[in-house]
Structure formats: C-alpha cells, structure tokens
CSV table of C-alpha atoms and ligand atoms in Angstrom, one decimal:
chain,number,residue,atom,x,y,z
A,1,UNK,CA,2.7,-20.4,-9.8
A,2,UNK,CA,2.6,-16.9,-7.8
A,3,UNK,CA,1.1,-13.7,-10.3
A,4,UNK,CA,3.3,-11.1,-11.3
A,5,UNK,CA,0.9,-8.3,-9.9
A,6,UNK,CA,0.7,-6.3,-6.2
A,7,UNK,CA,-1.1,-3.3,-5.0
A,8,UNK,CA,0.0,-0.7,-2.8
A,9,UNK,CA,-0.3,3.3,-1.3
A,10,UNK,CA,2.1,5.6,-0.1
A,11,UNK,CA,-0.4,6.5,3.0
A,12,UNK,CA,-1.2,10.4,4.1
A,13,UNK,CA,1.8,10.4,6.3
A,14,UNK,CA,4.0,9.4,3.4
A,15,UNK,CA,2.5,11.5,1.2
A,16,UNK,CA,2.5,14.5,3.5
A,17,UNK,CA,6.2,13.9,4.4
A,18,UNK,CA,7.2,14.9,1.0
A,19,UNK,CA,8.7,11.1,0.1
A,20,UNK,CA,6.3,9.7,-2.3
A,21,UNK,CA,8.9,10.4,-4.4
A,22,UNK,CA,11.4,8.7,-2.6
A,23,UNK,CA,9.1,5.2,-2.4
A,24,UNK,CA,8.9,5.6,-5.7
A,25,UNK,CA,12.5,5.5,-6.5
A,26,UNK,CA,12.3,2.6,-4.9
A,27,UNK,CA,9.9,1.3,-6.0
A,28,UNK,CA,11.3,0.5,-9.4
A,29,UNK,CA,14.7,0.2,-8.2
A,30,UNK,CA,13.3,-2.8,-6.6
A,31,UNK,CA,12.7,-4.4,-10.3
A,32,UNK,CA,8.9,-3.4,-9.7
A,33,UNK,CA,7.2,-1.5,-13.5
A,34,UNK,CA,4.6,0.5,-12.9
A,35,UNK,CA,1.0,-0.7,-14.4
A,36,UNK,CA,-1.3,1.7,-13.1
A,37,UNK,CA,-1.2,5.3,-10.3
A,38,UNK,CA,-3.1,8.1,-8.9
A,39,UNK,CA,-3.2,10.7,-6.2
A,40,UNK,CA,-6.5,10.6,-4.4
A,41,UNK,CA,-8.4,10.7,-1.5
A,42,UNK,CA,-10.4,8.7,0.2
A,43,UNK,CA,-13.3,8.9,1.8
A,44,UNK,CA,-14.4,7.1,5.6
A,45,UNK,CA,-16.1,5.5,4.0
A,46,UNK,CA,-14.7,3.8,1.2
A,47,UNK,CA,-11.5,3.6,3.3
A,48,UNK,CA,-13.7,1.6,5.7
A,49,UNK,CA,-14.9,-0.6,2.5
A,50,UNK,CA,-10.9,-1.5,1.6
A,51,UNK,CA,-9.7,-2.6,5.3
A,52,UNK,CA,-13.1,-3.7,6.2
A,53,UNK,CA,-11.3,-7.1,6.7
A,54,UNK,CA,-10.0,-5.4,9.6
A,55,UNK,CA,-13.8,-4.9,10.3
A,56,UNK,CA,-14.0,-5.6,14.3
A,57,UNK,CA,-10.6,-4.8,14.6
A,58,UNK,CA,-8.9,-2.7,17.7
A,59,UNK,CA,-7.2,-0.6,15.1
A,60,UNK,CA,-10.3,-0.6,12.5
A,61,UNK,CA,-11.5,2.6,13.4
A,62,UNK,CA,-8.6,4.6,13.7
A,63,UNK,CA,-6.9,3.4,10.9
A,64,UNK,CA,-10.3,4.6,8.5
A,65,UNK,CA,-9.4,7.7,9.4
A,66,UNK,CA,-5.8,8.0,9.0
A,67,UNK,CA,-5.5,6.6,5.1
A,68,UNK,CA,-8.7,8.9,4.9
A,69,UNK,CA,-7.3,11.4,6.5
A,70,UNK,CA,-5.1,13.3,3.0
A,71,UNK,CA,-4.1,12.5,0.1
A,72,UNK,CA,-2.4,8.3,-1.0
A,73,UNK,CA,-1.2,7.7,-3.6
A,74,UNK,CA,-3.5,4.6,-4.9
A,75,UNK,CA,-1.1,2.1,-7.8
A,76,UNK,CA,-0.6,-1.4,-9.4
A,77,UNK,CA,3.0,-3.2,-9.7
A,78,UNK,CA,4.6,-5.9,-11.6
A,79,UNK,CA,7.0,-7.9,-11.4
A,80,UNK,CA,7.5,-11.5,-11.6
A,81,UNK,CA,6.4,-12.9,-7.6
A,82,UNK,CA,5.2,-9.5,-6.9
A,83,UNK,CA,3.2,-10.5,-3.8
A,84,UNK,CA,5.9,-11.6,-2.4
A,85,UNK,CA,8.6,-9.8,-3.0
A,86,UNK,CA,6.6,-6.2,-2.5
A,87,UNK,CA,6.3,-7.5,1.4
A,88,UNK,CA,9.7,-8.4,1.4
A,89,UNK,CA,11.0,-4.3,0.6
A,90,UNK,CA,8.0,-3.1,2.4
A,91,UNK,CA,9.3,-4.9,5.5
A,92,UNK,CA,7.1,-5.9,8.3
A,93,UNK,CA,3.5,-4.7,9.2
A,94,UNK,CA,5.0,-3.0,13.1
A,95,UNK,CA,8.7,-0.6,11.0
A,96,UNK,CA,10.7,-1.5,14.1
A,97,UNK,CA,10.7,-4.8,13.3
A,98,UNK,CA,11.2,-4.3,9.6
A,99,UNK,CA,14.7,-5.0,8.0
A,100,UNK,CA,17.4,-2.1,7.0
A,101,UNK,CA,17.3,-0.6,3.8
A,102,UNK,CA,12.7,-2.3,3.6
A,103,UNK,CA,10.6,1.2,2.6
A,104,UNK,CA,8.9,0.9,5.9
A,105,UNK,CA,12.2,0.9,8.5
A,106,UNK,CA,13.0,4.6,6.2
A,107,UNK,CA,9.7,5.9,6.0
A,108,UNK,CA,7.1,5.1,8.7
A,109,UNK,CA,6.7,6.9,11.4
A,110,UNK,CA,4.3,4.7,13.5
A,111,UNK,CA,3.4,1.1,13.3
A,112,UNK,CA,-0.4,2.7,12.8
A,113,UNK,CA,1.5,5.5,9.4
A,114,UNK,CA,4.0,3.1,8.7
A,115,UNK,CA,4.5,4.9,5.4
A,116,UNK,CA,2.9,2.0,3.1
A,117,UNK,CA,0.4,-0.4,1.7
A,118,UNK,CA,1.1,-4.0,0.0
A,119,UNK,CA,-1.3,-7.1,-0.7
A,120,UNK,CA,-0.4,-9.8,0.7
A,121,UNK,CA,-1.6,-12.5,-1.8
A,122,UNK,CA,-2.4,-12.5,-5.2
A,123,UNK,CA,-6.3,-12.8,-4.7
A,124,UNK,CA,-6.3,-8.9,-2.7
A,125,UNK,CA,-3.5,-7.3,-4.8
A,126,UNK,CA,-7.0,-7.8,-7.4
A,127,UNK,CA,-9.5,-6.9,-5.0
A,128,UNK,CA,-7.2,-4.0,-5.2
A,129,UNK,CA,-6.0,-3.6,-8.0
A,130,UNK,CA,-10.3,-3.0,-9.3
A,131,UNK,CA,-10.7,-1.2,-6.1
A,132,UNK,CA,-9.1,1.6,-7.2
A,133,UNK,CA,-9.0,1.0,-11.3
A,134,UNK,CA,-10.3,1.3,-13.7
A,135,UNK,CA,-9.1,-1.1,-17.8
A,136,UNK,CA,-8.6,2.0,-19.0
A,137,UNK,CA,-6.6,3.5,-16.3
A,138,UNK,CA,-4.0,0.3,-16.5
A,139,UNK,CA,-1.7,-0.4,-18.7
B,1,ADP,P1,0.0,-4.4,6.7
B,1,ADP,O1,-0.3,-3.7,6.3
B,1,ADP,O2,1.3,-5.4,6.9
B,1,ADP,O3,-1.1,-6.2,5.3
B,1,ADP,P2,-1.7,-5.5,8.2
B,1,ADP,O4,-2.8,-6.0,7.4
B,1,ADP,O5,-2.2,-6.4,9.9
B,1,ADP,O6,-0.5,-6.0,8.2
B,1,ADP,O7,-2.8,-4.1,8.7
B,1,ADP,C1,-3.9,-2.6,8.2
B,1,ADP,C2,-3.1,-1.6,8.5
B,1,ADP,O8,-3.5,-1.8,9.8
B,1,ADP,C3,-0.9,-1.8,8.9
B,1,ADP,O9,-1.0,-1.0,7.4
B,1,ADP,C4,-0.9,-0.8,10.0
B,1,ADP,O10,-1.2,0.5,9.6
B,1,ADP,C5,-2.0,-0.9,10.5
B,1,ADP,N1,-2.2,-2.1,11.5
B,1,ADP,C6,-1.9,-3.2,11.6
B,1,ADP,N2,-2.0,-3.2,12.7
B,1,ADP,C7,-2.1,-2.7,14.0
B,1,ADP,C8,-2.1,-2.0,15.9
B,1,ADP,N3,-1.3,-3.4,15.8
B,1,ADP,N4,-2.2,-0.6,15.7
B,1,ADP,C9,-2.3,-0.1,15.1
B,1,ADP,N5,-2.3,0.4,14.0
B,1,ADP,C10,-1.9,-1.0,12.8
B,2,MG,MG1,-2.7,-6.8,4.8
C-alpha cells in the first residue's frame, strides 16, 4: 500500500520570483493538505546532506550551490497516494518535457532550477520530512 505523505521544497528561484503563493495554491487545489511548512535557508552543508544520494553526479556541486543560494519553503504534504500523485502534479525533472499544467512546466526556469522538489518514494518522503521538521512542527 502506498503512503499518504510526501515532502516538497519550493526552490530558491521559484521563491525569489514570488511564485510560492501560486505553487501552494496548485498544491492545495491538487488535493494536498499541508502538514508542516517553513521558510528557511539551507547552508551548503545541509543542502549537500539532503542531496547526498546524488553525490558524484556531474550536477551535484552546482545543485548544492543553487539550493543554498536563497530561501526555500519546505513542506510536508498529505494525500492518498501522495508520492506518486505529487510527482504527477509537479511534472518531469526536465521542465522541457513536463506536461502542460504541471508546476514545473509553469514555474521552472531551467533543468536545475525546476521550481520544486518532490520525494521519489515513501521511504525518502519520511527521511526528508524528518530532515526538516521535528514532531512539534507537524500537525
Ligand atoms: P527530481 O527532482 O525530479 O527527483 P533528481 O532527483 O534526478 O530529480 O535530481 C534532483 C535535482 O537535481 C533536480 O530536481 C534538478 O534540480 C537537479 N538535476 C537533476 N538532473 C540534472 C542535470 N542533468 N543537470 C542539472 N541539474 C540536474
Ligand atoms: Mg529526486
């Protein structure tokens, strides 16, 4: 059975471009309930830890630099089949291939600066939510 939680970040460029409100509206209209949320700024160390799974890939260093370049919004989202449904709402990693009406199609500015993060599995959703939020910050 699929879980009902996923984790997202509104990435620095999308936040800087004032697209956070529109993205959160799409998240709510997509049937997701916000269980936790914060505006924060990752240090390069924290961004490196968060994306450790990509260590060694050609884009890792620049991804870490980008993700620590400005504030982000982190959130835990609830919905039935959350991980899969959220990946559908955000669209493909490369926004050029993303379907019309997806968050990345609308708000990404490049492959790296693709507006939002979305967990890729229930296991990672739990790890990522725990990375950002204590139990006192989740409702
Ligand atoms: P997703 O965010 O769709 O799960 P990945 O986990 O594969 O994608 O990659 C994490 C993030 O790294 C992407 O969202 C994107 O910001 C960046 N990224 C992935 N592949 C590339 C690439 N080839 N060049 C630059 N940035 C990339
Ligand atoms: Mg991923």
